[in-house]
PDB file of C-alpha atoms in Angstrom:
ATOM      1  CA  ALA V 168      21.170  19.373  -5.828  1.00 77.00           C
ATOM      2  CA  GLN V 169      18.675  16.622  -6.649  1.00 87.00           C
ATOM      3  CA  LYS V 170      15.046  17.908  -5.921  1.00 93.00           C
ATOM      4  CA  ILE V 171      11.904  16.789  -6.478  1.00 97.00           C
ATOM      5  CA  THR V 172       8.734  18.880  -6.996  1.00 97.00           C
ATOM      6  CA  GLN V 173       5.039  18.484  -6.830  1.00 97.00           C
ATOM      7  CA  THR V 174       3.004  21.524  -7.123  1.00 96.00           C
ATOM      8  CA  GLN V 175      -0.091  20.370  -6.195  1.00 96.00           C
ATOM      9  CA  PRO V 176      -0.996  20.074  -2.872  1.00 95.00           C
ATOM     10  CA  GLY V 177      -4.520  18.440  -3.790  1.00 95.00           C
ATOM     11  CA  MET V 178      -6.746  17.612  -6.198  1.00 95.00           C
ATOM     12  CA  PHE V 179     -10.285  16.598  -6.667  1.00 96.00           C
ATOM     13  CA  VAL V 180     -11.524  13.735  -9.310  1.00 97.00           C
ATOM     14  CA  GLN V 181     -14.605  12.140 -10.035  1.00 97.00           C
ATOM     15  CA  GLU V 182     -14.872   8.442  -9.671  1.00 97.00           C
ATOM     16  CA  LYS V 183     -13.987   6.682 -12.859  1.00 97.00           C
ATOM     17  CA  GLU V 184     -12.476   9.464 -14.512  1.00 97.00           C
ATOM     18  CA  ALA V 185      -8.661   9.467 -15.174  1.00 98.00           C
ATOM     19  CA  VAL V 186      -6.131  12.175 -13.070  1.00 98.00           C
ATOM     20  CA  THR V 187      -2.636  13.239 -14.015  1.00 98.00           C
ATOM     21  CA  LEU V 188      -0.915  14.093 -10.704  1.00 98.00           C
ATOM     22  CA  ASP V 189       2.768  16.265 -11.898  1.00 98.00           C
ATOM     23  CA  CYS V 190       5.912  15.402 -10.869  1.00 98.00           C
ATOM     24  CA  THR V 191       8.933  17.730 -11.908  1.00 98.00           C
ATOM     25  CA  TYR V 192      12.728  16.607 -10.878  1.00 97.00           C
ATOM     26  CA  ASP V 193      15.995  18.233 -10.878  1.00 95.00           C
ATOM     27  CA  THR V 194      18.972  15.829 -11.338  1.00 93.00           C
ATOM     28  CA  SER V 195      22.299  16.533 -13.325  1.00 92.00           C
ATOM     29  CA  ASP V 196      23.059  12.669 -13.418  1.00 91.00           C
ATOM     30  CA  PRO V 197      21.895  10.641 -16.251  1.00 91.00           C
ATOM     31  CA  SER V 198      21.030   7.410 -14.237  1.00 91.00           C
ATOM     32  CA  TYR V 199      18.543   7.629 -11.699  1.00 92.00           C
ATOM     33  CA  GLY V 200      15.027   6.085 -11.116  1.00 93.00           C
ATOM     34  CA  LEU V 201      11.516   7.623 -10.651  1.00 95.00           C
ATOM     35  CA  PHE V 202       8.642   6.185  -8.472  1.00 96.00           C
ATOM     36  CA  TRP V 203       5.460   6.909  -7.361  1.00 98.00           C
ATOM     37  CA  TYR V 204       4.083   5.912  -3.724  1.00 97.00           C
ATOM     38  CA  LYS V 205       0.615   5.700  -2.716  1.00 98.00           C
ATOM     39  CA  GLN V 206       0.253   6.262   1.529  1.00 97.00           C
ATOM     40  CA  PRO V 207      -3.199   5.901   2.655  1.00 96.00           C
ATOM     41  CA  SER V 208      -4.223   7.318   6.273  1.00 93.00           C
ATOM     42  CA  SER V 209      -3.013   4.524   7.602  1.00 91.00           C
ATOM     43  CA  GLY V 210       0.956   5.139   6.770  1.00 91.00           C
ATOM     44  CA  GLU V 211       1.636   2.383   4.741  1.00 92.00           C
ATOM     45  CA  MET V 212       3.906   3.571   1.723  1.00 94.00           C
ATOM     46  CA  ILE V 213       2.396   1.628  -1.255  1.00 95.00           C
ATOM     47  CA  PHE V 214       4.585   0.848  -4.009  1.00 95.00           C
ATOM     48  CA  LEU V 215       2.964   1.885  -7.399  1.00 97.00           C
ATOM     49  CA  ILE V 216       5.371   2.376 -10.269  1.00 96.00           C
ATOM     50  CA  TYR V 217       8.890   2.492 -11.249  1.00 95.00           C
ATOM     51  CA  GLN V 218      10.751   4.109 -14.436  1.00 95.00           C
ATOM     52  CA  GLY V 219      14.553   4.140 -14.726  1.00 93.00           C
ATOM     53  CA  SER V 220      16.319   6.949 -16.797  1.00 93.00           C
ATOM     54  CA  TYR V 221      17.310   4.667 -19.470  1.00 93.00           C
ATOM     55  CA  ASP V 222      13.755   3.299 -19.744  1.00 92.00           C
ATOM     56  CA  GLN V 223      13.031   3.805 -23.939  1.00 90.00           C
ATOM     57  CA  GLN V 224       8.941   3.108 -22.467  1.00 94.00           C
ATOM     58  CA  ASN V 225       7.324   4.799 -20.076  1.00 95.00           C
ATOM     59  CA  ALA V 226       6.072   2.233 -17.233  1.00 96.00           C
ATOM     60  CA  THR V 227       2.667   0.922 -17.136  1.00 96.00           C
ATOM     61  CA  GLU V 228       1.069  -0.996 -14.043  1.00 95.00           C
ATOM     62  CA  GLY V 229      -2.422  -2.009 -14.746  1.00 97.00           C
ATOM     63  CA  ARG V 230      -4.191   1.189 -14.043  1.00 97.00           C
ATOM     64  CA  TYR V 231      -0.963   3.113 -13.266  1.00 98.00           C
ATOM     65  CA  SER V 232       1.000   4.875 -16.075  1.00 97.00           C
ATOM     66  CA  LEU V 233       3.711   7.153 -15.746  1.00 97.00           C
ATOM     67  CA  ASN V 234       4.581   9.742 -18.325  1.00 97.00           C
ATOM     68  CA  PHE V 235       8.174  10.431 -18.416  1.00 96.00           C
ATOM     69  CA  GLN V 236       9.194  13.459 -20.601  1.00 96.00           C
ATOM     70  CA  LYS V 237      12.891  12.872 -20.159  1.00 94.00           C
ATOM     71  CA  ALA V 238      13.903  16.224 -21.889  1.00 94.00           C
ATOM     72  CA  ARG V 239      11.573  18.008 -19.469  1.00 96.00           C
ATOM     73  CA  LYS V 240      12.414  16.389 -16.204  1.00 96.00           C
ATOM     74  CA  SER V 241       8.823  15.279 -15.688  1.00 97.00           C
ATOM     75  CA  ALA V 242       7.110  12.000 -14.850  1.00 98.00           C
ATOM     76  CA  ASN V 243       3.693  12.121 -13.953  1.00 98.00           C
ATOM     77  CA  LEU V 244       1.122  10.062 -12.784  1.00 98.00           C
ATOM     78  CA  VAL V 245      -1.547   9.055 -14.728  1.00 98.00           C
ATOM     79  CA  ILE V 246      -4.384   7.136 -12.620  1.00 98.00           C
ATOM     80  CA  SER V 247      -7.098   5.356 -15.008  1.00 96.00           C
ATOM     81  CA  ALA V 248     -10.871   5.187 -13.935  1.00 96.00           C
ATOM     82  CA  SER V 249      -9.999   6.213 -10.471  1.00 97.00           C
ATOM     83  CA  GLN V 250     -11.939   4.359  -7.455  1.00 97.00           C
ATOM     84  CA  LEU V 251     -12.256   5.639  -4.638  1.00 97.00           C
ATOM     85  CA  GLY V 252      -9.960   3.479  -3.097  1.00 97.00           C
ATOM     86  CA  ASP V 253      -7.567   5.633  -4.515  1.00 98.00           C
ATOM     87  CA  SER V 254      -8.062   8.407  -2.054  1.00 98.00           C
ATOM     88  CA  ALA V 255      -4.655   8.960  -0.641  1.00 98.00           C
ATOM     89  CA  MET V 256      -1.400  10.999  -0.117  1.00 98.00           C
ATOM     90  CA  TYR V 257       0.508  10.234  -3.388  1.00 98.00           C
ATOM     91  CA  PHE V 258       4.723  10.483  -3.461  1.00 98.00           C
ATOM     92  CA  CYS V 259       6.711  11.283  -6.124  1.00 98.00           C
ATOM     93  CA  ALA V 260      10.682  10.063  -5.136  1.00 97.00           C
ATOM     94  CA  MET V 261      13.969  10.283  -7.395  1.00 95.00           C
ATOM     95  CA  ARG V 262      16.970   7.810  -6.665  1.00 93.00           C
ATOM     96  CA  PRO V 263      20.522   9.646  -7.949  1.00 89.00           C
ATOM     97  CA  PRO V 264      23.074   6.837  -9.125  1.00 86.00           C
ATOM     98  CA  TRP V 265      23.027   3.668  -7.191  1.00 80.00           C
ATOM     99  CA  ASP V 266      26.908   4.101  -6.450  1.00 77.00           C
ATOM    100  CA  GLN V 267      26.056   7.448  -4.431  1.00 77.00           C
ATOM    101  CA  GLY V 268      24.125   4.929  -1.865  1.00 76.00           C
ATOM    102  CA  GLY V 269      20.581   3.718  -2.265  1.00 82.00           C
ATOM    103  CA  LYS V 270      18.410   7.032  -0.658  1.00 91.00           C
ATOM    104  CA  LEU V 271      15.127   8.574  -1.920  1.00 93.00           C
ATOM    105  CA  ILE V 272      14.403  11.984  -2.608  1.00 94.00           C
ATOM    106  CA  PHE V 273      10.614  12.787  -1.673  1.00 96.00           C
ATOM    107  CA  GLY V 274       8.531  15.408  -2.982  1.00 96.00           C
ATOM    108  CA  GLN V 275       6.301  17.284  -0.375  1.00 96.00           C
ATOM    109  CA  GLY V 276       2.824  15.105  -2.031  1.00 97.00           C
ATOM    110  CA  THR V 277      -0.069  15.571  -3.691  1.00 98.00           C
ATOM    111  CA  GLU V 278      -3.499  14.576  -2.037  1.00 98.00           C
ATOM    112  CA  LEU V 279      -5.864  12.795  -3.854  1.00 98.00           C
ATOM    113  CA  SER V 280      -9.853  12.821  -3.367  1.00 98.00           C
ATOM    114  CA  VAL V 281     -12.056  10.808  -4.920  1.00 98.00           C
ATOM    115  CA  LYS V 282     -15.329  11.702  -5.358  1.00 97.00           C
ATOM    116  CA  PRO V 283     -18.538   9.784  -6.099  1.00 95.00           C
TER     117      PRO V 283
ATOM    118  CA  LYS N  74       6.270 -13.336  -1.005  1.00 61.00           C
ATOM    119  CA  ALA N  75       6.432 -11.887   2.092  1.00 76.00           C
ATOM    120  CA  GLY N  76       6.929  -7.859   2.504  1.00 93.00           C
ATOM    121  CA  VAL N  77       8.856  -5.277   4.421  1.00 96.00           C
ATOM    122  CA  THR N  78       8.370  -6.141   7.510  1.00 97.00           C
ATOM    123  CA  GLN N  79       8.916  -3.265  10.400  1.00 97.00           C
ATOM    124  CA  THR N  80       8.230  -3.650  13.902  1.00 97.00           C
ATOM    125  CA  PRO N  81       6.866  -2.622  16.303  1.00 97.00           C
ATOM    126  CA  ARG N  82       4.099  -0.985  14.549  1.00 96.00           C
ATOM    127  CA  TYR N  83       3.314   1.500  17.237  1.00 97.00           C
ATOM    128  CA  LEU N  84       5.598   3.051  20.311  1.00 97.00           C
ATOM    129  CA  ILE N  85       5.405   5.109  23.015  1.00 98.00           C
ATOM    130  CA  LYS N  86       9.075   6.146  24.748  1.00 98.00           C
ATOM    131  CA  THR N  87       9.337   9.006  27.163  1.00 98.00           C
ATOM    132  CA  ARG N  88      12.028  12.083  26.559  1.00 98.00           C
ATOM    133  CA  GLY N  89      15.242  10.673  27.823  1.00 98.00           C
ATOM    134  CA  GLN N  90      14.829   7.185  26.669  1.00 98.00           C
ATOM    135  CA  GLN N  91      16.305   5.096  23.723  1.00 98.00           C
ATOM    136  CA  VAL N  92      14.519   2.821  21.077  1.00 98.00           C
ATOM    137  CA  THR N  93      15.333   0.467  18.650  1.00 98.00           C
ATOM    138  CA  LEU N  94      13.240  -0.242  15.488  1.00 98.00           C
ATOM    139  CA  SER N  95      13.588  -3.454  13.728  1.00 98.00           C
ATOM    140  CA  CYS N  96      13.438  -3.590   9.526  1.00 98.00           C
ATOM    141  CA  SER N  97      12.802  -6.947   7.972  1.00 98.00           C
ATOM    142  CA  PRO N  98      13.515  -6.916   3.652  1.00 97.00           C
ATOM    143  CA  ILE N  99      11.831  -8.845   1.335  1.00 96.00           C
ATOM    144  CA  SER N 100      13.924 -12.018   0.593  1.00 95.00           C
ATOM    145  CA  GLY N 101      16.767 -11.562  -1.747  1.00 94.00           C
ATOM    146  CA  HIS N 102      17.120  -7.755  -0.844  1.00 94.00           C
ATOM    147  CA  ARG N 103      20.342  -6.500   0.634  1.00 94.00           C
ATOM    148  CA  SER N 104      19.604  -2.631   0.735  1.00 94.00           C
ATOM    149  CA  VAL N 105      17.597  -1.216   3.921  1.00 96.00           C
ATOM    150  CA  SER N 106      16.991   2.432   3.905  1.00 96.00           C
ATOM    151  CA  TRP N 107      15.284   3.921   6.317  1.00 97.00           C
ATOM    152  CA  TYR N 108      13.546   7.796   6.606  1.00 97.00           C
ATOM    153  CA  GLN N 109      11.510   9.752   8.822  1.00 98.00           C
ATOM    154  CA  GLN N 110       8.286  11.589   7.979  1.00 97.00           C
ATOM    155  CA  THR N 111       6.888  14.555  10.186  1.00 96.00           C
ATOM    156  CA  PRO N 112       4.083  16.994   9.113  1.00 92.00           C
ATOM    157  CA  GLY N 113       6.307  19.399   9.082  1.00 90.00           C
ATOM    158  CA  GLN N 114       9.449  18.107   7.387  1.00 92.00           C
ATOM    159  CA  GLY N 115       7.614  15.598   5.148  1.00 93.00           C
ATOM    160  CA  LEU N 116      10.159  12.523   4.290  1.00 95.00           C
ATOM    161  CA  GLN N 117      13.494  12.352   5.199  1.00 96.00           C
ATOM    162  CA  PHE N 118      16.361  10.014   4.645  1.00 95.00           C
ATOM    163  CA  LEU N 119      18.122   8.931   7.555  1.00 97.00           C
ATOM    164  CA  PHE N 120      20.422   5.999   6.392  1.00 94.00           C
ATOM    165  CA  GLU N 121      21.556   3.160   3.556  1.00 95.00           C
ATOM    166  CA  TYR N 122      22.754  -0.031   4.225  1.00 95.00           C
ATOM    167  CA  PHE N 123      23.665  -2.618   1.720  1.00 94.00           C
ATOM    168  CA  SER N 124      25.714  -5.627   2.674  1.00 93.00           C
ATOM    169  CA  GLU N 125      25.805  -4.959   6.155  1.00 95.00           C
ATOM    170  CA  THR N 126      28.270  -1.417   5.222  1.00 94.00           C
ATOM    171  CA  GLN N 127      26.389   1.680   5.485  1.00 94.00           C
ATOM    172  CA  ARG N 128      26.783   3.422   2.132  1.00 92.00           C
ATOM    173  CA  ASN N 129      24.602   6.831   2.873  1.00 91.00           C
ATOM    174  CA  LYS N 130      23.972   8.958   5.677  1.00 94.00           C
ATOM    175  CA  GLY N 131      21.549  11.851   6.039  1.00 94.00           C
ATOM    176  CA  ASN N 132      21.767  14.436   8.011  1.00 95.00           C
ATOM    177  CA  PHE N 133      20.762  13.522  11.181  1.00 97.00           C
ATOM    178  CA  PRO N 134      22.670  13.804  14.594  1.00 97.00           C
ATOM    179  CA  GLY N 135      24.667  10.893  16.161  1.00 96.00           C
ATOM    180  CA  ARG N 136      21.930  10.049  17.903  1.00 98.00           C
ATOM    181  CA  PHE N 137      20.145   8.401  15.583  1.00 98.00           C
ATOM    182  CA  SER N 138      22.418   5.087  14.197  1.00 97.00           C
ATOM    183  CA  GLY N 139      21.439   1.580  12.594  1.00 97.00           C
ATOM    184  CA  ARG N 140      23.181  -1.429  11.832  1.00 97.00           C
ATOM    185  CA  GLN N 141      22.813  -4.224   9.301  1.00 98.00           C
ATOM    186  CA  PHE N 142      22.759  -7.522   9.981  1.00 97.00           C
ATOM    187  CA  SER N 143      24.139 -10.300   7.713  1.00 96.00           C
ATOM    188  CA  ASN N 144      20.931 -12.012   7.099  1.00 95.00           C
ATOM    189  CA  SER N 145      19.888  -8.246   5.721  1.00 96.00           C
ATOM    190  CA  ARG N 146      17.552  -7.352   8.734  1.00 98.00           C
ATOM    191  CA  SER N 147      18.352  -3.827  10.100  1.00 98.00           C
ATOM    192  CA  GLU N 148      17.837  -2.248  13.209  1.00 98.00           C
ATOM    193  CA  MET N 149      17.493   1.531  13.850  1.00 98.00           C
ATOM    194  CA  ASN N 150      18.321   3.305  17.318  1.00 98.00           C
ATOM    195  CA  VAL N 151      17.333   6.590  18.539  1.00 98.00           C
ATOM    196  CA  SER N 152      19.045   7.876  21.724  1.00 96.00           C
ATOM    197  CA  THR N 153      17.895  10.422  23.600  1.00 97.00           C
ATOM    198  CA  LEU N 154      15.093  10.167  22.787  1.00 98.00           C
ATOM    199  CA  GLU N 155      13.292  14.214  21.916  1.00 98.00           C
ATOM    200  CA  LEU N 156      10.221  15.195  21.444  1.00 97.00           C
ATOM    201  CA  GLY N 157      11.045  16.202  17.874  1.00 97.00           C
ATOM    202  CA  ASP N 158      12.041  12.501  17.387  1.00 98.00           C
ATOM    203  CA  SER N 159       8.000  11.806  17.534  1.00 98.00           C
ATOM    204  CA  ALA N 160       7.315  10.348  13.822  1.00 98.00           C
ATOM    205  CA  LEU N 161       6.622   7.810  11.628  1.00 97.00           C
ATOM    206  CA  TYR N 162       9.551   5.956  10.802  1.00 98.00           C
ATOM    207  CA  LEU N 163       9.912   4.091   7.595  1.00 97.00           C
ATOM    208  CA  CYS N 164      12.313   1.583   5.579  1.00 97.00           C
ATOM    209  CA  ALA N 165      12.604   0.487   2.563  1.00 96.00           C
ATOM    210  CA  SER N 166      14.001  -2.530   0.756  1.00 95.00           C
ATOM    211  CA  SER N 167      15.690  -3.468  -2.779  1.00 93.00           C
ATOM    212  CA  ARG N 168      17.586  -6.118  -4.619  1.00 91.00           C
ATOM    213  CA  GLY N 169      20.199  -2.812  -5.377  1.00 84.00           C
ATOM    214  CA  GLY N 170      20.840  -1.091  -8.596  1.00 81.00           C
ATOM    215  CA  ASN N 171      17.934   0.142 -10.307  1.00 79.00           C
ATOM    216  CA  THR N 172      15.238  -1.584  -8.969  1.00 85.00           C
ATOM    217  CA  GLU N 173      12.390  -0.863  -7.169  1.00 88.00           C
ATOM    218  CA  ALA N 174      12.086  -0.109  -3.626  1.00 91.00           C
ATOM    219  CA  PHE N 175       9.357  -1.356  -1.350  1.00 95.00           C
ATOM    220  CA  PHE N 176       8.491  -0.139   1.765  1.00 96.00           C
ATOM    221  CA  GLY N 177       7.174  -1.544   5.145  1.00 95.00           C
ATOM    222  CA  GLN N 178       4.096  -0.635   7.209  1.00 95.00           C
ATOM    223  CA  GLY N 179       6.220   1.773   9.470  1.00 96.00           C
ATOM    224  CA  THR N 180       6.811   2.634  12.908  1.00 97.00           C
ATOM    225  CA  ARG N 181       4.687   5.312  14.392  1.00 97.00           C
ATOM    226  CA  LEU N 182       6.549   6.685  17.650  1.00 98.00           C
ATOM    227  CA  THR N 183       5.766   9.155  19.849  1.00 98.00           C
ATOM    228  CA  VAL N 184       7.773  10.254  22.466  1.00 98.00           C
ATOM    229  CA  VAL N 185       5.786  11.678  25.752  1.00 97.00           C
TER     230      VAL N 185
END
């Protein structure tokens, strides 16, 4: 069965430091997409970064990078130089092959708190 | 470029009523998917539409339905509302295939 696991319910990081949020996934399909989203208390789901299963290089978007280790089925999010505004829930998600319908499977989320 | 727009943002309904939520995707995006988010169950997939066709459906009762119009705008309807339907409803749009998916701000539904 396709599944996303985020093992860190909550994390703290000091402002300006880097932090890694863990995500492992389970699928037998060779084609899939991996996503990270940020959800502040307002509820909006903000897209951060995307990695396709066939992408050779790890995805990066500004201060966000995705550490994609295909053999280990992990897709950890690295946030560099944390800012107070990074405090939010972070969700890892996987999309199975497109021909199975464009649904996203989410993990339970990690609540990140950035300390000044 | 406009993002995904969901209306209304907040809604209060009474048990037994029905409700319709709207989602306008990013221009050029043909896939719209819907999710329910609750503290207890997390984010759960409701259904996905692509070019007006429902391609996938989650494990929700038949009271939850949706549709997509020719301009890719989508609506979801919940009939005979129950207290447990209180949730944040999110929609996401995508061009399709292995591309990014972007969410709207959500509709927060409260059933009293």
